[in-house]
Amino acid sequence: MKKILLTSRNVIAEDDVYYTRLSRMYSYAVEKAGALPLVAPITDDVNLIKGYVEMADAFIFTGGEDISPVLYDADFHPSVQYIDFKRDKFEEELYRLAKKSKKPVLGICRGMQLINALEGGDLIQDIKSEVEGASGHSFEHDLTHGILKINIDMDSHLAKQLGKSEILVNQFHHQAVKNPAMDFKIVARSRDGIAEAMEYIGDQFIQCVQFHPESLVDNYPEFLNIFKDLIDRA
């Protein structure tokens, strides 16, 4: 059985202890697609990170808090309230080694933004204040249903996975890719122009989506194909 590594979050609970946290929907989608999910706690030990990369067959960079604007040489927008610098550093090293390994990578929400920043692109730090007319991008109440239509390039991996050139997706983000990194192509956008998917055009499978397919797999089975394709390529 193939092993898919999932990144996680650090959270401080009421007892002032750090806990590793990840929505159950990520591992559920991986399991449902036929692979073994492995949740990676955040660490600054490079040898442990190398061990993660050696062990895994593919990687999913998951959602969460904003990334530091320092990663894409920008000042902090007032809307950026919490940054986990330890997670940023961990995922930067993990992504570097994962890319070097040539193993498949999927970035979801924060994962898409992180990959774009690490590859030299930049971000819209606050859609509401920076993009006139944008709407529908932060509806966190029920991620199991699609609420915003996106248009997909028919020659993209995403279109082949979903079998459609447009589809409704869920939304829970206030940031987004602004200018894509070199060798990455925006392959889906919402009606207001926000980037909803991005793919690497180099010699490795690196797919990024701004929405949360892991939460849609029960109500819309076609989204499971995103995970199945990642596993097939692993």
mmCIF file of C-alpha atoms in Angstrom:
data_model
loop_
_atom_site.group_PDB
_atom_site.id
_atom_site.type_symbol
_atom_site.label_atom_id
_atom_site.label_comp_id
_atom_site.label_asym_id
_atom_site.label_seq_id
_atom_site.Cartn_x
_atom_site.Cartn_y
_atom_site.Cartn_z
ATOM 1 C CA MET A 1 0.000 0.000 0.000
ATOM 2 C CA LYS A 2 1.353 3.417 -0.963
ATOM 3 C CA LYS A 3 2.145 5.898 1.807
ATOM 4 C CA ILE A 4 0.999 9.512 1.494
ATOM 5 C CA LEU A 5 2.587 12.047 3.841
ATOM 6 C CA LEU A 6 0.295 14.796 5.154
ATOM 7 C CA THR A 7 1.600 17.994 6.743
ATOM 8 C CA SER A 8 0.034 19.109 10.022
ATOM 9 C CA ARG A 9 -0.470 22.125 12.288
ATOM 10 C CA ASN A 10 0.856 23.082 15.713
ATOM 11 C CA VAL A 11 -1.863 24.227 18.095
ATOM 12 C CA ILE A 12 -1.697 25.276 21.738
ATOM 13 C CA ALA A 13 -4.563 23.887 23.805
ATOM 14 C CA GLU A 14 -5.998 25.214 27.065
ATOM 15 C CA ASP A 15 -3.374 23.275 28.999
ATOM 16 C CA ASP A 16 -0.633 25.311 27.234
ATOM 17 C CA VAL A 17 0.686 22.189 25.527
ATOM 18 C CA TYR A 18 1.444 21.986 21.814
ATOM 19 C CA TYR A 19 -0.605 19.429 19.875
ATOM 20 C CA THR A 20 -0.315 18.146 16.330
ATOM 21 C CA ARG A 21 -3.583 18.862 14.549
ATOM 22 C CA LEU A 22 -5.067 17.988 11.153
ATOM 23 C CA SER A 23 -8.628 17.778 9.867
ATOM 24 C CA ARG A 24 -9.742 14.148 9.673
ATOM 25 C CA MET A 25 -10.993 14.792 6.125
ATOM 26 C CA TYR A 26 -7.466 14.729 4.672
ATOM 27 C CA SER A 27 -6.641 11.251 5.906
ATOM 28 C CA TYR A 28 -10.189 10.117 5.130
ATOM 29 C CA ALA A 29 -9.810 11.124 1.473
ATOM 30 C CA VAL A 30 -6.443 9.354 1.207
ATOM 31 C CA GLU A 31 -7.869 6.200 2.796
ATOM 32 C CA LYS A 32 -10.923 6.306 0.546
ATOM 33 C CA ALA A 33 -8.643 6.646 -2.487
ATOM 34 C CA GLY A 34 -6.773 3.491 -1.469
ATOM 35 C CA ALA A 35 -3.566 4.600 0.257
ATOM 36 C CA LEU A 36 -2.105 4.844 3.753
ATOM 37 C CA PRO A 37 -2.125 8.400 5.203
ATOM 38 C CA LEU A 38 0.816 9.370 7.403
ATOM 39 C CA VAL A 39 0.560 12.600 9.401
ATOM 40 C CA ALA A 40 3.914 14.352 9.840
ATOM 41 C CA PRO A 41 4.440 16.363 13.036
ATOM 42 C CA ILE A 42 6.349 19.621 12.552
ATOM 43 C CA THR A 43 10.060 19.365 13.289
ATOM 44 C CA ASP A 44 13.238 21.347 12.687
ATOM 45 C CA ASP A 45 15.367 18.194 12.586
ATOM 46 C CA VAL A 46 16.560 17.887 8.982
ATOM 47 C CA ASN A 47 17.363 14.195 9.433
ATOM 48 C CA LEU A 48 13.771 13.506 10.454
ATOM 49 C CA ILE A 49 12.504 15.453 7.450
ATOM 50 C CA LYS A 50 14.780 13.411 5.196
ATOM 51 C CA GLY A 51 13.284 10.314 6.808
ATOM 52 C CA TYR A 52 9.779 11.520 5.988
ATOM 53 C CA VAL A 53 10.743 11.995 2.351
ATOM 54 C CA GLU A 54 12.426 8.596 2.089
ATOM 55 C CA MET A 55 9.415 6.858 3.649
ATOM 56 C CA ALA A 56 6.652 8.556 1.678
ATOM 57 C CA ASP A 57 5.519 7.792 -1.856
ATOM 58 C CA ALA A 58 3.796 11.176 -2.310
ATOM 59 C CA PHE A 59 3.110 14.346 -0.343
ATOM 60 C CA ILE A 60 0.102 16.509 0.481
ATOM 61 C CA PHE A 61 0.759 20.018 1.798
ATOM 62 C CA THR A 62 -2.420 20.801 3.695
ATOM 63 C CA GLY A 63 -4.368 23.930 4.663
ATOM 64 C CA GLY A 64 -4.077 26.130 7.731
ATOM 65 C CA GLU A 65 -2.825 29.525 8.838
ATOM 66 C CA ASP A 66 -1.310 32.190 6.586
ATOM 67 C CA ILE A 67 2.301 31.810 5.528
ATOM 68 C CA SER A 68 4.831 34.510 6.319
ATOM 69 C CA PRO A 69 4.966 37.276 3.686
ATOM 70 C CA VAL A 70 8.729 37.192 4.209
ATOM 71 C CA LEU A 71 8.752 34.060 2.044
ATOM 72 C CA TYR A 72 7.708 36.140 -0.966
ATOM 73 C CA ASP A 73 9.469 39.381 0.019
ATOM 74 C CA ALA A 74 6.360 41.324 1.056
ATOM 75 C CA ASP A 75 5.321 43.382 4.057
ATOM 76 C CA PHE A 76 2.628 42.122 6.431
ATOM 77 C CA HIS A 77 -0.945 43.062 5.525
ATOM 78 C CA PRO A 78 -3.094 44.052 8.576
ATOM 79 C CA SER A 79 -5.319 41.009 7.974
ATOM 80 C CA VAL A 80 -2.437 38.616 8.699
ATOM 81 C CA GLN A 81 -2.862 37.855 12.384
ATOM 82 C CA TYR A 82 -1.057 34.583 13.051
ATOM 83 C CA ILE A 83 1.996 33.016 11.441
ATOM 84 C CA ASP A 84 3.555 29.698 12.423
ATOM 85 C CA PHE A 85 7.191 30.287 11.538
ATOM 86 C CA LYS A 86 8.150 26.768 12.641
ATOM 87 C CA ARG A 87 5.648 25.280 10.213
ATOM 88 C CA ASP A 88 6.849 27.551 7.409
ATOM 89 C CA LYS A 89 10.446 26.469 7.960
ATOM 90 C CA PHE A 90 9.520 22.792 8.237
ATOM 91 C CA GLU A 91 7.410 22.798 5.082
ATOM 92 C CA GLU A 92 10.031 24.776 3.177
ATOM 93 C CA GLU A 93 12.596 22.049 3.852
ATOM 94 C CA LEU A 94 10.085 19.259 3.255
ATOM 95 C CA TYR A 95 9.066 20.738 -0.086
ATOM 96 C CA ARG A 96 12.684 21.230 -1.147
ATOM 97 C CA LEU A 97 13.478 17.589 -0.469
ATOM 98 C CA ALA A 98 10.188 16.334 -1.919
ATOM 99 C CA LYS A 99 10.850 18.188 -5.145
ATOM 100 C CA LYS A 100 14.384 16.855 -5.263
ATOM 101 C CA SER A 101 12.996 13.322 -4.846
ATOM 102 C CA LYS A 102 10.746 13.758 -7.932
ATOM 103 C CA LYS A 103 7.867 12.172 -6.007
ATOM 104 C CA PRO A 104 4.324 13.510 -6.626
ATOM 105 C CA VAL A 105 3.124 16.541 -4.657
ATOM 106 C CA LEU A 106 -0.354 17.938 -4.019
ATOM 107 C CA GLY A 107 -0.838 21.350 -2.401
ATOM 108 C CA ILE A 108 -4.247 22.215 -0.913
ATOM 109 C CA CYS A 109 -5.249 25.786 0.069
ATOM 110 C CA ARG A 110 -2.306 26.997 2.199
ATOM 111 C CA GLY A 111 -0.317 24.270 0.433
ATOM 112 C CA MET A 112 -0.900 25.937 -2.945
ATOM 113 C CA GLN A 113 0.062 29.336 -1.546
ATOM 114 C CA LEU A 114 3.180 27.955 0.143
ATOM 115 C CA ILE A 115 4.418 26.183 -2.977
ATOM 116 C CA ASN A 116 3.884 29.304 -5.066
ATOM 117 C CA ALA A 117 5.813 31.432 -2.579
ATOM 118 C CA LEU A 118 8.686 28.942 -2.278
ATOM 119 C CA GLU A 119 8.974 28.776 -6.066
ATOM 120 C CA GLY A 120 9.227 32.558 -6.438
ATOM 121 C CA GLY A 121 5.600 33.634 -6.881
ATOM 122 C CA ASP A 122 3.618 35.939 -4.625
ATOM 123 C CA LEU A 123 0.214 36.163 -2.943
ATOM 124 C CA ILE A 124 -2.837 38.336 -2.574
ATOM 125 C CA GLN A 125 -2.725 38.749 1.197
ATOM 126 C CA ASP A 126 -6.377 39.724 1.647
ATOM 127 C CA ILE A 127 -8.831 39.098 -1.186
ATOM 128 C CA LYS A 128 -11.618 41.219 0.288
ATOM 129 C CA SER A 129 -9.568 44.427 0.431
ATOM 130 C CA GLU A 130 -7.291 43.845 -2.555
ATOM 131 C CA VAL A 131 -9.587 42.429 -5.248
ATOM 132 C CA GLU A 132 -12.548 44.565 -6.215
ATOM 133 C CA GLY A 133 -15.723 42.575 -6.755
ATOM 134 C CA ALA A 134 -14.361 39.337 -5.312
ATOM 135 C CA SER A 135 -16.804 37.292 -3.226
ATOM 136 C CA GLY A 136 -17.521 33.812 -1.912
ATOM 137 C CA HIS A 137 -13.966 32.870 -0.912
ATOM 138 C CA SER A 138 -14.347 32.428 2.844
ATOM 139 C CA PHE A 139 -17.443 30.363 3.526
ATOM 140 C CA GLU A 140 -16.199 27.996 6.219
ATOM 141 C CA HIS A 141 -19.577 26.872 7.575
ATOM 142 C CA ASP A 142 -19.989 23.779 5.385
ATOM 143 C CA LEU A 143 -17.067 22.617 3.280
ATOM 144 C CA THR A 144 -18.902 19.485 2.137
ATOM 145 C CA HIS A 145 -20.781 21.405 -0.586
ATOM 146 C CA GLY A 146 -19.646 23.406 -3.593
ATOM 147 C CA ILE A 147 -20.625 27.087 -3.531
ATOM 148 C CA LEU A 148 -18.421 28.825 -6.110
ATOM 149 C CA LYS A 149 -18.083 27.963 -9.792
ATOM 150 C CA ILE A 150 -14.595 27.684 -11.251
ATOM 151 C CA ASN A 151 -13.537 27.426 -14.890
ATOM 152 C CA ILE A 152 -10.851 24.849 -15.690
ATOM 153 C CA ASP A 153 -8.411 24.593 -18.609
ATOM 154 C CA MET A 154 -9.326 21.474 -20.544
ATOM 155 C CA ASP A 155 -5.671 20.478 -21.078
ATOM 156 C CA SER A 156 -4.990 20.412 -17.328
ATOM 157 C CA HIS A 157 -4.616 17.479 -14.949
ATOM 158 C CA LEU A 158 -7.550 18.862 -12.965
ATOM 159 C CA ALA A 159 -9.918 18.787 -15.951
ATOM 160 C CA LYS A 160 -8.936 15.189 -16.699
ATOM 161 C CA GLN A 161 -9.440 14.200 -13.058
ATOM 162 C CA LEU A 162 -12.848 15.840 -12.734
ATOM 163 C CA GLY A 163 -14.004 15.283 -16.307
ATOM 164 C CA LYS A 164 -15.353 18.840 -16.464
ATOM 165 C CA SER A 165 -14.360 22.318 -17.610
ATOM 166 C CA GLU A 166 -16.383 23.997 -14.855
ATOM 167 C CA ILE A 167 -17.528 22.864 -11.446
ATOM 168 C CA LEU A 168 -18.701 24.138 -8.067
ATOM 169 C CA VAL A 169 -16.083 24.016 -5.286
ATOM 170 C CA ASN A 170 -15.988 24.924 -1.599
ATOM 171 C CA GLN A 171 -14.059 27.930 -0.289
ATOM 172 C CA PHE A 172 -12.301 28.779 2.957
ATOM 173 C CA HIS A 173 -9.469 31.247 2.404
ATOM 174 C CA HIS A 174 -8.765 34.971 2.441
ATOM 175 C CA GLN A 175 -5.470 34.749 0.533
ATOM 176 C CA ALA A 176 -4.660 33.453 -2.941
ATOM 177 C CA VAL A 177 -1.949 33.180 -5.575
ATOM 178 C CA LYS A 178 -1.299 36.547 -7.233
ATOM 179 C CA ASN A 179 1.503 35.964 -9.747
ATOM 180 C CA PRO A 180 2.316 32.291 -10.355
ATOM 181 C CA ALA A 181 5.895 31.123 -9.971
ATOM 182 C CA MET A 182 8.012 30.389 -13.014
ATOM 183 C CA ASP A 183 7.231 26.963 -14.536
ATOM 184 C CA PHE A 184 3.780 26.944 -12.909
ATOM 185 C CA LYS A 185 0.559 27.555 -14.811
ATOM 186 C CA ILE A 186 -2.792 28.725 -13.444
ATOM 187 C CA VAL A 187 -5.295 26.158 -14.753
ATOM 188 C CA ALA A 188 -8.523 27.218 -12.980
ATOM 189 C CA ARG A 189 -10.051 30.492 -11.870
ATOM 190 C CA SER A 190 -13.269 31.623 -10.226
ATOM 191 C CA ARG A 191 -15.505 34.125 -12.007
ATOM 192 C CA ASP A 192 -13.799 37.025 -10.228
ATOM 193 C CA GLY A 193 -10.406 35.939 -11.524
ATOM 194 C CA ILE A 194 -8.976 34.365 -8.361
ATOM 195 C CA ALA A 195 -6.608 31.457 -9.055
ATOM 196 C CA GLU A 196 -8.211 28.178 -7.960
ATOM 197 C CA ALA A 197 -5.687 25.653 -9.310
ATOM 198 C CA MET A 198 -2.099 25.650 -10.508
ATOM 199 C CA GLU A 199 0.142 22.974 -12.023
ATOM 200 C CA TYR A 200 3.859 22.525 -12.559
ATOM 201 C CA ILE A 201 4.897 22.320 -16.194
ATOM 202 C CA GLY A 202 8.249 20.691 -15.441
ATOM 203 C CA ASP A 203 9.257 17.033 -15.198
ATOM 204 C CA GLN A 204 7.496 16.263 -11.901
ATOM 205 C CA PHE A 205 3.834 15.992 -10.895
ATOM 206 C CA ILE A 206 3.072 18.993 -8.688
ATOM 207 C CA GLN A 207 -0.605 19.934 -8.515
ATOM 208 C CA CYS A 208 -2.105 22.714 -6.407
ATOM 209 C CA VAL A 209 -5.733 23.592 -5.647
ATOM 210 C CA GLN A 210 -7.087 26.488 -3.606
ATOM 211 C CA PHE A 211 -10.310 24.718 -2.607
ATOM 212 C CA HIS A 212 -10.639 21.692 -0.302
ATOM 213 C CA PRO A 213 -11.303 18.514 -2.313
ATOM 214 C CA GLU A 214 -10.885 16.314 0.769
ATOM 215 C CA SER A 215 -14.145 17.694 2.174
ATOM 216 C CA LEU A 216 -16.078 17.160 -1.072
ATOM 217 C CA VAL A 217 -15.383 13.495 -1.793
ATOM 218 C CA ASP A 218 -18.598 12.105 -0.261
ATOM 219 C CA ASN A 219 -21.049 14.501 -1.903
ATOM 220 C CA TYR A 220 -19.128 14.808 -5.189
ATOM 221 C CA PRO A 221 -17.256 11.550 -5.928
ATOM 222 C CA GLU A 222 -15.316 13.058 -8.846
ATOM 223 C CA PHE A 223 -13.132 14.979 -6.374
ATOM 224 C CA LEU A 224 -11.765 11.673 -5.089
ATOM 225 C CA ASN A 225 -10.002 11.367 -8.455
ATOM 226 C CA ILE A 226 -7.586 14.096 -7.386
ATOM 227 C CA PHE A 227 -6.326 11.781 -4.634
ATOM 228 C CA LYS A 228 -6.507 8.645 -6.762
ATOM 229 C CA ASP A 229 -4.400 10.289 -9.452
ATOM 230 C CA LEU A 230 -1.788 11.357 -6.910
ATOM 231 C CA ILE A 231 -1.627 7.802 -5.581
ATOM 232 C CA ASP A 232 -1.440 6.277 -9.074
ATOM 233 C CA ARG A 233 1.536 8.494 -9.872
ATOM 234 C CA ALA A 234 3.332 7.651 -6.623
#
